[in-house]
Short mmCIF file of N, CA, C and O and ligand atoms in Angstrom, two decimals:
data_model
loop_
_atom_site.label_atom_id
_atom_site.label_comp_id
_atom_site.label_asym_id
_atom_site.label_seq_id
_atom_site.Cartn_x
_atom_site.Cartn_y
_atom_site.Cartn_z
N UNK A 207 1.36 -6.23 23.36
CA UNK A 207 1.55 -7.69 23.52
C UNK A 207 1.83 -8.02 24.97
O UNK A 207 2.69 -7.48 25.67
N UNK A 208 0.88 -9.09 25.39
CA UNK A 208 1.39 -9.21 26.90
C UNK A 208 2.58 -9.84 27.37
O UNK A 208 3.34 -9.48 28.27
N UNK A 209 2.64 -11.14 26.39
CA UNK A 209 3.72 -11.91 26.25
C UNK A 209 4.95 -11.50 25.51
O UNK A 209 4.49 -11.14 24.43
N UNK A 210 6.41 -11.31 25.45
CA UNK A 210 7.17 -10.93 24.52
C UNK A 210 7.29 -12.07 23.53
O UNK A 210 7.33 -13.23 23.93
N UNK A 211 7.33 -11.80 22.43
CA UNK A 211 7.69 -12.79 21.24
C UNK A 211 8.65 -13.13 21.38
O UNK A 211 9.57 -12.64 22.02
N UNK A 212 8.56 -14.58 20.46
CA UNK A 212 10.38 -15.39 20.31
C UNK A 212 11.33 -14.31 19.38
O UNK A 212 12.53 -14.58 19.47
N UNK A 213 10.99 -13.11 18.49
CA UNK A 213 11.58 -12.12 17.68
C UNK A 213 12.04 -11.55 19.02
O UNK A 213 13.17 -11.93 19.33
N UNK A 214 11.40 -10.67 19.96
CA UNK A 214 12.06 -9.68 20.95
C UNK A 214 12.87 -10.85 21.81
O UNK A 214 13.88 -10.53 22.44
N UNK A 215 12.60 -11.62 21.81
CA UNK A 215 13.77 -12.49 22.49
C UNK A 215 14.95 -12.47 22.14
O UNK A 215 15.93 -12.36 22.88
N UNK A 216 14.93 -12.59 20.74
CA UNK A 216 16.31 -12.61 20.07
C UNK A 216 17.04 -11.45 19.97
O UNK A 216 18.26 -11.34 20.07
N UNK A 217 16.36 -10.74 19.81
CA UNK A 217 16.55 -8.85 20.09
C UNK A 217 16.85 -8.31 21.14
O UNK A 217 17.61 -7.34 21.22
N UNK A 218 16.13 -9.02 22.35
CA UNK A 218 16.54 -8.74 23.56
C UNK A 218 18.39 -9.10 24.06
O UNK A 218 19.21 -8.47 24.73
N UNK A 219 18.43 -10.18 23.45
CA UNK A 219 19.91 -11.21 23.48
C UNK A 219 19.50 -12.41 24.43
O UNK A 219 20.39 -12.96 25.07
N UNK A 220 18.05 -12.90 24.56
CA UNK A 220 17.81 -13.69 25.41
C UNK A 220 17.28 -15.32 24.91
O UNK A 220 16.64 -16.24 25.41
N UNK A 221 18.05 -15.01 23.50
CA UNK A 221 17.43 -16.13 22.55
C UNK A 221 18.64 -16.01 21.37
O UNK A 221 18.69 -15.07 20.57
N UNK A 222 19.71 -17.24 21.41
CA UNK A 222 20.91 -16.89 20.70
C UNK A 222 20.01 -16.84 18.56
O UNK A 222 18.90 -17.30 18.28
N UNK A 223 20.65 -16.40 17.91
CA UNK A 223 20.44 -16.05 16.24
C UNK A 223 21.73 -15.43 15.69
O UNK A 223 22.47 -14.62 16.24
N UNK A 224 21.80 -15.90 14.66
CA UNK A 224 22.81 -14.93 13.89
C UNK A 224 22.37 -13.93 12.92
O UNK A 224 21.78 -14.00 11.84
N UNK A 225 23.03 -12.60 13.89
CA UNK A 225 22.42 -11.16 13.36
C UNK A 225 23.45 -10.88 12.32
O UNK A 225 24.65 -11.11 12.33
N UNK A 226 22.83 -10.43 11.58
CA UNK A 226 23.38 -9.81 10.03
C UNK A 226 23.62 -8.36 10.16
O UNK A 226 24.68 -7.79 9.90
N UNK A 227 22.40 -7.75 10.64
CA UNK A 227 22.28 -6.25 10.59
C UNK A 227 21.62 -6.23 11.53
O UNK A 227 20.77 -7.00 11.96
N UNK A 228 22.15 -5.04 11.99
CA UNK A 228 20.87 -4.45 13.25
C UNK A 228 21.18 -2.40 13.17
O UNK A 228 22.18 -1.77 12.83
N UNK A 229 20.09 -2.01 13.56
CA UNK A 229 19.20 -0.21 14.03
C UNK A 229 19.35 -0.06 15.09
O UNK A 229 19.86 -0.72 16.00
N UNK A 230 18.70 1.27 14.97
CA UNK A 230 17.44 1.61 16.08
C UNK A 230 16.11 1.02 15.71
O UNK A 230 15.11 0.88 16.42
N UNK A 231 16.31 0.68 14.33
CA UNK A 231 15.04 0.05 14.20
C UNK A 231 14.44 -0.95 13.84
O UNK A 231 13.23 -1.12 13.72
N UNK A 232 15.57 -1.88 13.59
CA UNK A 232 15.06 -3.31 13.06
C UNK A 232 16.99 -4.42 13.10
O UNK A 232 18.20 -4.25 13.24
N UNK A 233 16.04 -5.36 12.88
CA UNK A 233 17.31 -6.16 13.44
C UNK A 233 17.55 -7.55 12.00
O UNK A 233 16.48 -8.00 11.59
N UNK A 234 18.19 -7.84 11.67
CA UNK A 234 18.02 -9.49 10.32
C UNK A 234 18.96 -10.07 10.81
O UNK A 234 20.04 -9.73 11.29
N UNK A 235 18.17 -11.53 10.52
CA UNK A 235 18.74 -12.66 11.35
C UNK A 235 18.59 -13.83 9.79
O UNK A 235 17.71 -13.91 8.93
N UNK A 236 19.78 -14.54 9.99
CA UNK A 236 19.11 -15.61 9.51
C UNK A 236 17.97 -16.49 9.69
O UNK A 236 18.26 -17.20 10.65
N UNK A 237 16.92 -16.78 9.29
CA UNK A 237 16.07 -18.01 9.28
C UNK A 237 16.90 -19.18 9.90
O UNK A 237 18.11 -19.36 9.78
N UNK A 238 15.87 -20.04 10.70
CA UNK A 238 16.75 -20.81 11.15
C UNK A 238 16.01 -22.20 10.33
O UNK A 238 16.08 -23.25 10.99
N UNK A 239 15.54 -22.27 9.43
CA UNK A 239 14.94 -23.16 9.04
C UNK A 239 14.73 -22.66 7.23
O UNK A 239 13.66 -22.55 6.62
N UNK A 240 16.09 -22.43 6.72
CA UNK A 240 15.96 -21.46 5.40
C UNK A 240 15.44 -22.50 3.90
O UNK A 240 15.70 -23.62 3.46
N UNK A 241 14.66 -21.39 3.54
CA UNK A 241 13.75 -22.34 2.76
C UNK A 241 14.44 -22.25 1.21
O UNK A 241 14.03 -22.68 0.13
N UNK A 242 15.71 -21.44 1.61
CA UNK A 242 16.51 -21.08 -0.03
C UNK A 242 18.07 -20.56 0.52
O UNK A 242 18.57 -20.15 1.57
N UNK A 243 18.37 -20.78 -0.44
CA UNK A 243 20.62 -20.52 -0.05
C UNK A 243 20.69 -19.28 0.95
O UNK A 243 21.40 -19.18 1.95
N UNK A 244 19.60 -18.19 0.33
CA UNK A 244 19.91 -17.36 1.49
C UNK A 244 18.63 -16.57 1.57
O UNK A 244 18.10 -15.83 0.74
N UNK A 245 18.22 -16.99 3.00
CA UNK A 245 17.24 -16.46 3.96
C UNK A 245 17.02 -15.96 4.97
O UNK A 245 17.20 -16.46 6.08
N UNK A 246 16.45 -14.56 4.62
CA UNK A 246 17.09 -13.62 6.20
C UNK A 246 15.56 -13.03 6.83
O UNK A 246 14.92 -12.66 5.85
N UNK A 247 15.17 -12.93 7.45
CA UNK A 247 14.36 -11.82 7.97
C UNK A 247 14.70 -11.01 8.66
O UNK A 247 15.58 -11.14 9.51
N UNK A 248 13.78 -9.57 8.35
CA UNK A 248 14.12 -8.23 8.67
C UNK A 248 13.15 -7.79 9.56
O UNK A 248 12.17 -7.34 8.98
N UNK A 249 13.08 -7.76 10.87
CA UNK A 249 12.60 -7.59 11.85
C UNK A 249 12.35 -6.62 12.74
O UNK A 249 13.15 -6.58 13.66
N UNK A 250 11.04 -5.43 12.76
CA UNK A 250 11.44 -4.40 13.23
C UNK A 250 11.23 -4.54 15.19
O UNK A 250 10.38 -5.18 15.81
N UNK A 251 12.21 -3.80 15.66
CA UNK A 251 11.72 -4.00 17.17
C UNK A 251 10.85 -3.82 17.72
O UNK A 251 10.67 -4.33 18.83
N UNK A 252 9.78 -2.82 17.02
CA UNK A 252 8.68 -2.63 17.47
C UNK A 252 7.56 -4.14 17.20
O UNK A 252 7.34 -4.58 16.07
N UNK A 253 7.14 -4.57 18.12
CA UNK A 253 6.69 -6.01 18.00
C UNK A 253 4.95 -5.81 17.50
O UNK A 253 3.93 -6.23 18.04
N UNK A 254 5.12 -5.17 16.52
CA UNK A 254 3.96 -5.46 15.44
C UNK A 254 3.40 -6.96 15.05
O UNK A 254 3.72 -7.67 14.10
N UNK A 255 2.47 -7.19 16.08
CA UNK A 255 1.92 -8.86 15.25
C UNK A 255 1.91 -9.27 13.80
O UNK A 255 2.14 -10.40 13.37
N UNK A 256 1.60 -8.14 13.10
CA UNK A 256 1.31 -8.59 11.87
C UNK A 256 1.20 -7.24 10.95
O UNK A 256 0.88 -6.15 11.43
N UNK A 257 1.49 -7.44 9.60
CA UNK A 257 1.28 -6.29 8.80
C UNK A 257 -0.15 -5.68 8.70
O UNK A 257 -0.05 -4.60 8.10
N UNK A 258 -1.09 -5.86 8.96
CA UNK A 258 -2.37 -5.61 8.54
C UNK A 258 -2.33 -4.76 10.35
O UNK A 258 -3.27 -4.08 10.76
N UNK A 259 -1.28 -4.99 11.03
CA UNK A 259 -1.60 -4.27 12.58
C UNK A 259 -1.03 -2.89 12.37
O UNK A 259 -1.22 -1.82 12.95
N UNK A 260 -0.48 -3.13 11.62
CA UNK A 260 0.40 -1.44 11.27
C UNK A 260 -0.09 -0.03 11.45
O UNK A 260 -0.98 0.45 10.75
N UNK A 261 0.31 0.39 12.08
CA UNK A 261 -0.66 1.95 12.03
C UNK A 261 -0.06 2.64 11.41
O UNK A 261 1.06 2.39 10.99
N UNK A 262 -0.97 4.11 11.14
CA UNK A 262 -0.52 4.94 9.88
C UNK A 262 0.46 5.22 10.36
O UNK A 262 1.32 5.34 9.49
N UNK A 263 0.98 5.48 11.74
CA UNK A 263 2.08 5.98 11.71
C UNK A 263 3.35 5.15 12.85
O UNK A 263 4.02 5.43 13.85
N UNK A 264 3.11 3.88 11.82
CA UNK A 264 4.55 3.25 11.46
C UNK A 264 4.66 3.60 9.81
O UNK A 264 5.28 2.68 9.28
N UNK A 265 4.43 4.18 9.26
CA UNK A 265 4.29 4.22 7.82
C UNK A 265 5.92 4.11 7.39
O UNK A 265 6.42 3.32 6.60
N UNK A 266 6.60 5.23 8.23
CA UNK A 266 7.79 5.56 8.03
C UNK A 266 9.07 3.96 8.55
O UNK A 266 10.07 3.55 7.96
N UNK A 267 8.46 3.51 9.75
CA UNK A 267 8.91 2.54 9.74
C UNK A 267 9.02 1.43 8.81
O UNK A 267 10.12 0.87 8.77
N UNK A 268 7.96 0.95 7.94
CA UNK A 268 7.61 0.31 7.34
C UNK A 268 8.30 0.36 5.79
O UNK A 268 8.63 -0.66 5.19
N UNK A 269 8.47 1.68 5.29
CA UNK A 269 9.75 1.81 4.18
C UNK A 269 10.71 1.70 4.71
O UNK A 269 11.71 1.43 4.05
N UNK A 270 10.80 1.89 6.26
CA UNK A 270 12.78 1.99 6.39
C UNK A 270 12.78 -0.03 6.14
O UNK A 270 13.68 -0.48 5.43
N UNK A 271 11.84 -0.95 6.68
CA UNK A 271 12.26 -2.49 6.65
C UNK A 271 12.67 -2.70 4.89
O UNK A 271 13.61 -3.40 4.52
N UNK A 272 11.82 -1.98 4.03
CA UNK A 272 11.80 -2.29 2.76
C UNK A 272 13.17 -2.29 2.36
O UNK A 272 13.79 -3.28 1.97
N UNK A 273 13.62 -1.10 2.49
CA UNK A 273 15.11 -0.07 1.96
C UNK A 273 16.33 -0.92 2.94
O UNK A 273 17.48 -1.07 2.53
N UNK A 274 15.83 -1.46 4.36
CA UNK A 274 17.12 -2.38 4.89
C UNK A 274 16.89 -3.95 4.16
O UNK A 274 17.81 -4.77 4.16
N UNK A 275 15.59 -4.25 3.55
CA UNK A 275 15.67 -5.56 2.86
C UNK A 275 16.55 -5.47 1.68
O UNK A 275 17.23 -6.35 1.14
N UNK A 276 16.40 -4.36 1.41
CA UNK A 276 17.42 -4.38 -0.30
C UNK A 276 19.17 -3.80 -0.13
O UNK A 276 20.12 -3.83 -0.92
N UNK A 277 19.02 -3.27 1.30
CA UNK A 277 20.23 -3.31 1.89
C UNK A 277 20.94 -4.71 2.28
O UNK A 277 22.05 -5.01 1.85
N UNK A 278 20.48 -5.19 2.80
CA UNK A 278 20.73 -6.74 2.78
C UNK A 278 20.84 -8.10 2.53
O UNK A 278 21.05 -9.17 3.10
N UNK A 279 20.52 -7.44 0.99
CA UNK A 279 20.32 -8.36 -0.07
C UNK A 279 21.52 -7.78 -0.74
O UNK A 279 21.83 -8.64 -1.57
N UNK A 280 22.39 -6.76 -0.83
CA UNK A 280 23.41 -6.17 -1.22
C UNK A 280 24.26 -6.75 -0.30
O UNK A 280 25.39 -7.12 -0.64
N UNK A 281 23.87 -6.87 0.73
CA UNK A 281 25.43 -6.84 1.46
C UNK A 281 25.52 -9.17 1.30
O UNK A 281 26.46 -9.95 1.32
N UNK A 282 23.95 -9.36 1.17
CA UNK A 282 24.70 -11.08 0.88
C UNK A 282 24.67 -11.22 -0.87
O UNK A 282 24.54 -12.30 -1.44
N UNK A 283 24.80 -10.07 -1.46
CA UNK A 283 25.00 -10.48 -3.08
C UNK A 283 24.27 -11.06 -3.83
O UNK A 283 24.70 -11.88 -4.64
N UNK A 284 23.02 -10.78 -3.73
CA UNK A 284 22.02 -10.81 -4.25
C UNK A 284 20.72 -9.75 -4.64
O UNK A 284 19.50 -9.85 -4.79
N UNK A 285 21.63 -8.79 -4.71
CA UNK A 285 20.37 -7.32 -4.84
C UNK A 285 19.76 -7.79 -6.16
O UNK A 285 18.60 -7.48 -6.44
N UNK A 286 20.65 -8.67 -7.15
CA UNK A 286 20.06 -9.04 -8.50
C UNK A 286 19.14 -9.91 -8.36
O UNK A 286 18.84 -10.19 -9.52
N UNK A 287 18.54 -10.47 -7.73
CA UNK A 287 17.62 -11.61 -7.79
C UNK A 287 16.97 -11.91 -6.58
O UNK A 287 17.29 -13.03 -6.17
N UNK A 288 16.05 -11.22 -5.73
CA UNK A 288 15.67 -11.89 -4.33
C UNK A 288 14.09 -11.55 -4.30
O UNK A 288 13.47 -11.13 -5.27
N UNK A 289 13.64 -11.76 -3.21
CA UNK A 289 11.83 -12.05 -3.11
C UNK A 289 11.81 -11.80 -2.03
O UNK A 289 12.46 -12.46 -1.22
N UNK A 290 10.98 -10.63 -1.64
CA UNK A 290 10.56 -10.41 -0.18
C UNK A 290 9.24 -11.17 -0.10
O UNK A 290 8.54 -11.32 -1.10
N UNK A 291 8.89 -11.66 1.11
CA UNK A 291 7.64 -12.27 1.68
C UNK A 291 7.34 -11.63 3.01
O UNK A 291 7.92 -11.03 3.92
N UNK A 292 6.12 -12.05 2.68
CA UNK A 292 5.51 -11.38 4.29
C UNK A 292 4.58 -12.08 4.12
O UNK A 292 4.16 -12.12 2.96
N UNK A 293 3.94 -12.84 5.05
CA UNK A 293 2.85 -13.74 5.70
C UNK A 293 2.28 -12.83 6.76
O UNK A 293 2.79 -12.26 7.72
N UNK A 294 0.70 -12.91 6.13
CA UNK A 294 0.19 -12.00 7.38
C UNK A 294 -1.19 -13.22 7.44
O UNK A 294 -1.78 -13.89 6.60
N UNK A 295 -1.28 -13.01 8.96
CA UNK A 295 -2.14 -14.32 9.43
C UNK A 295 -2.06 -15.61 9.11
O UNK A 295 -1.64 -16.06 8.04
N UNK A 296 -2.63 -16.50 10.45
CA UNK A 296 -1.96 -18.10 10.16
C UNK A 296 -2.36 -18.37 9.02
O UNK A 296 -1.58 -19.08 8.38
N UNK A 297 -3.62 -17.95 8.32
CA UNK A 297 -4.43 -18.95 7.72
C UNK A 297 -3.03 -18.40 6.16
O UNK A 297 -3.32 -18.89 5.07
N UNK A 298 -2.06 -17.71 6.18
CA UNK A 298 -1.25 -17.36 4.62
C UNK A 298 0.22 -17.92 5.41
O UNK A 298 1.34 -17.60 5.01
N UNK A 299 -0.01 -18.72 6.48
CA UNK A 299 1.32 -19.30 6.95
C UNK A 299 2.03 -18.34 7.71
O UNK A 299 3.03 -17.92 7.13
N UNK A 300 1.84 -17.90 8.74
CA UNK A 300 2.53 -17.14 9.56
C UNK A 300 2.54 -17.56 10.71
O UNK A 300 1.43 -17.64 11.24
N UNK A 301 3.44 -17.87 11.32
CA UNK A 301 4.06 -18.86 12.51
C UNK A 301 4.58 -18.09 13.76
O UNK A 301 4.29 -18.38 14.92
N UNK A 302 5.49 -16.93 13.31
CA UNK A 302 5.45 -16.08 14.37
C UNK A 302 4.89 -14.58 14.41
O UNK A 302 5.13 -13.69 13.60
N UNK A 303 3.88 -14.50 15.82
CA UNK A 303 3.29 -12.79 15.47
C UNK A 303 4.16 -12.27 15.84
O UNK A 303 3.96 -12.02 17.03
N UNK A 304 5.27 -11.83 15.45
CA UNK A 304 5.86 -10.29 15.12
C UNK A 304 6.44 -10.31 14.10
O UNK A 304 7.34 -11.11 13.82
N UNK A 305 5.86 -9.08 13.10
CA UNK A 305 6.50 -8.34 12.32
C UNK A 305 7.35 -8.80 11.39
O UNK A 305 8.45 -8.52 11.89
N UNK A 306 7.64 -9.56 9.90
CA UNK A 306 9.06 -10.03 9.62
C UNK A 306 8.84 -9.82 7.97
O UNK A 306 7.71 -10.00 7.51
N UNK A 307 9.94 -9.44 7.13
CA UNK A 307 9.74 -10.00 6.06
C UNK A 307 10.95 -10.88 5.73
O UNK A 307 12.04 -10.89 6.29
N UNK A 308 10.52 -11.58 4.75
CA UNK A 308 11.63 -12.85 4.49
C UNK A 308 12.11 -11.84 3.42
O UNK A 308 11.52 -10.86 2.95
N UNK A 309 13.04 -12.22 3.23
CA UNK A 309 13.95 -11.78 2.37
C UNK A 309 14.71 -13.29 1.46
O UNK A 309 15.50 -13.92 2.17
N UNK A 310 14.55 -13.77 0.23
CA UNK A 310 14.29 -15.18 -0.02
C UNK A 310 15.70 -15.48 -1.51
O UNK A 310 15.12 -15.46 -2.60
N UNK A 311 16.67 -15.64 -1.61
CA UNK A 311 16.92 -16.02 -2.72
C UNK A 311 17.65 -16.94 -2.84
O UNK A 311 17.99 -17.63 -1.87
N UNK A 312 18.18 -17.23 -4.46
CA UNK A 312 18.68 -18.74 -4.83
C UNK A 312 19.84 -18.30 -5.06
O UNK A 312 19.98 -17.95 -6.23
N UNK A 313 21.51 -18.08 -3.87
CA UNK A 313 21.93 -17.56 -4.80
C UNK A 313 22.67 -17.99 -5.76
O UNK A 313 22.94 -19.17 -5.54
N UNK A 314 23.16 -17.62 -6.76
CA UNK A 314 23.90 -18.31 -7.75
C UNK A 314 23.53 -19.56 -8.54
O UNK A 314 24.05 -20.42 -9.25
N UNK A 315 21.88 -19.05 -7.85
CA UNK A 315 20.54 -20.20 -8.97
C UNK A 315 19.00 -19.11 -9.54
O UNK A 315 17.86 -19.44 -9.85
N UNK A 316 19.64 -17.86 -9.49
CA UNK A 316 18.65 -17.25 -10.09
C UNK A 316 17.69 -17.50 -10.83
O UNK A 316 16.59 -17.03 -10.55
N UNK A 317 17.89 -18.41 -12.09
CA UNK A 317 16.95 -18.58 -12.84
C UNK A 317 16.01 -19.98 -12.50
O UNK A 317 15.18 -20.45 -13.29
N UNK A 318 16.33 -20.55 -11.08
CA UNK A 318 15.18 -21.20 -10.54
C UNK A 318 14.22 -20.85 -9.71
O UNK A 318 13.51 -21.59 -9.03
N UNK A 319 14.20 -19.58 -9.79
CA UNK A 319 13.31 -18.92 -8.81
C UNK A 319 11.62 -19.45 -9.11
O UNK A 319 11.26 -19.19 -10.26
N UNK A 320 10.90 -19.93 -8.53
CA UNK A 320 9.95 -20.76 -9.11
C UNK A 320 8.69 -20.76 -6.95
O UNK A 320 9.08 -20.58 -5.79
N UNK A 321 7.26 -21.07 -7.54
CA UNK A 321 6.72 -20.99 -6.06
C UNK A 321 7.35 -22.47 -5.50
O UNK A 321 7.02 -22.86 -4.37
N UNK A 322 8.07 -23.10 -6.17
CA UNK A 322 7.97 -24.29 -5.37
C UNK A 322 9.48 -24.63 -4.34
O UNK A 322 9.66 -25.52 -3.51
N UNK A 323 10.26 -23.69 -4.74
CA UNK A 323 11.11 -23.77 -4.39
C UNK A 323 11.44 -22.59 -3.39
O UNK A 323 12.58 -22.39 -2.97
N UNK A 324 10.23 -21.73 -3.02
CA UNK A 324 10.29 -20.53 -2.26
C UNK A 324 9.09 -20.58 -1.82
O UNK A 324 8.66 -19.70 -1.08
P1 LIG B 1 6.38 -17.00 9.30
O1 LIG B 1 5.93 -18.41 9.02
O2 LIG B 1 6.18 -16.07 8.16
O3 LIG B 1 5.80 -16.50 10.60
O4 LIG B 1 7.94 -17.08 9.48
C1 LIG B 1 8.56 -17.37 10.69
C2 LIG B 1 9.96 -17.76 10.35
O5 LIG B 1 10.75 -17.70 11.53
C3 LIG B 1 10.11 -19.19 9.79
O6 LIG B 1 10.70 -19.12 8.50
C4 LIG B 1 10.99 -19.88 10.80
O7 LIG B 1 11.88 -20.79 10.21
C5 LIG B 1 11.72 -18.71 11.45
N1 LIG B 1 12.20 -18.96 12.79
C6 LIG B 1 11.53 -19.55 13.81
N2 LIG B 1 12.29 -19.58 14.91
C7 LIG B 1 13.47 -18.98 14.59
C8 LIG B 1 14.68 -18.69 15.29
N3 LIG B 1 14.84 -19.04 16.58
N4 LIG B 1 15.67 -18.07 14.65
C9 LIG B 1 15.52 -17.72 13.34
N5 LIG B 1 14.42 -17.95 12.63
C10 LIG B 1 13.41 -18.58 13.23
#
């Protein structure tokens, strides 16, 4: 990437967010625009545009984001009920190229989990 992303910005510390968790290898921030009670993305530092950019060997990277999404869905109390997303390319709504999955739930509204509300 020639340009650094608004993600390595925030990673860098050159772009204020509130970090939840952070690695060596990935960092979750709240959404700053959360589309449900609690919305985090899990962000690896390696500034991967997009999932479909992945090479075979981030493979290993790529389960560790999974295993810190369900880590962090534990630590905001919701391992029972949450929705990972990932938007890959504009045309499926993806706004920033690097790397993210949402991590999406209702909490303590589980049983509205519905597309319209996520
Ligand atoms: P996507 O549309 O999948 O690329 O998701 C990008 C997400 O980044 C959106 O949900 C935005 O609300 C979120 N976002 C954009 N800027 C910031 C920021 N400065 N801090 C936290 N989240 C952000």
């Amino acid at each position: 990437m020639s340009e650094e992303s608004l993600f390595t910005r925030i990673i860098n510390r050159e772009l204020p967010a509130d970090i939840l968790y952070e690695d060596d290898q990935c960092i979750v921030i709240n959404d700053i625009s959360p589309q449900a009670p609690v919305h985090m993305l899990v962000i690896p530092r390696l500034p991967i545009a997009k999932l479909a950019d992945a090479k075979h060997s981030d493979r290993a990277l790529m389960g560790h984001l999974m295993w810190v999404a369900g880590e962090v869905a534990r630590m905001a109390g919701v391992s029972d009920a949450f929705r990972l997303v990932v938007n890959n390319g504009k045309g499926a709504g993806q706004t920033v190229f690097h790397l993210h999955l949402h991590v999406l739930a209702n909490k303590g509204f589980q049983d509205t989990f519905s597309e319209d509300n996520l």
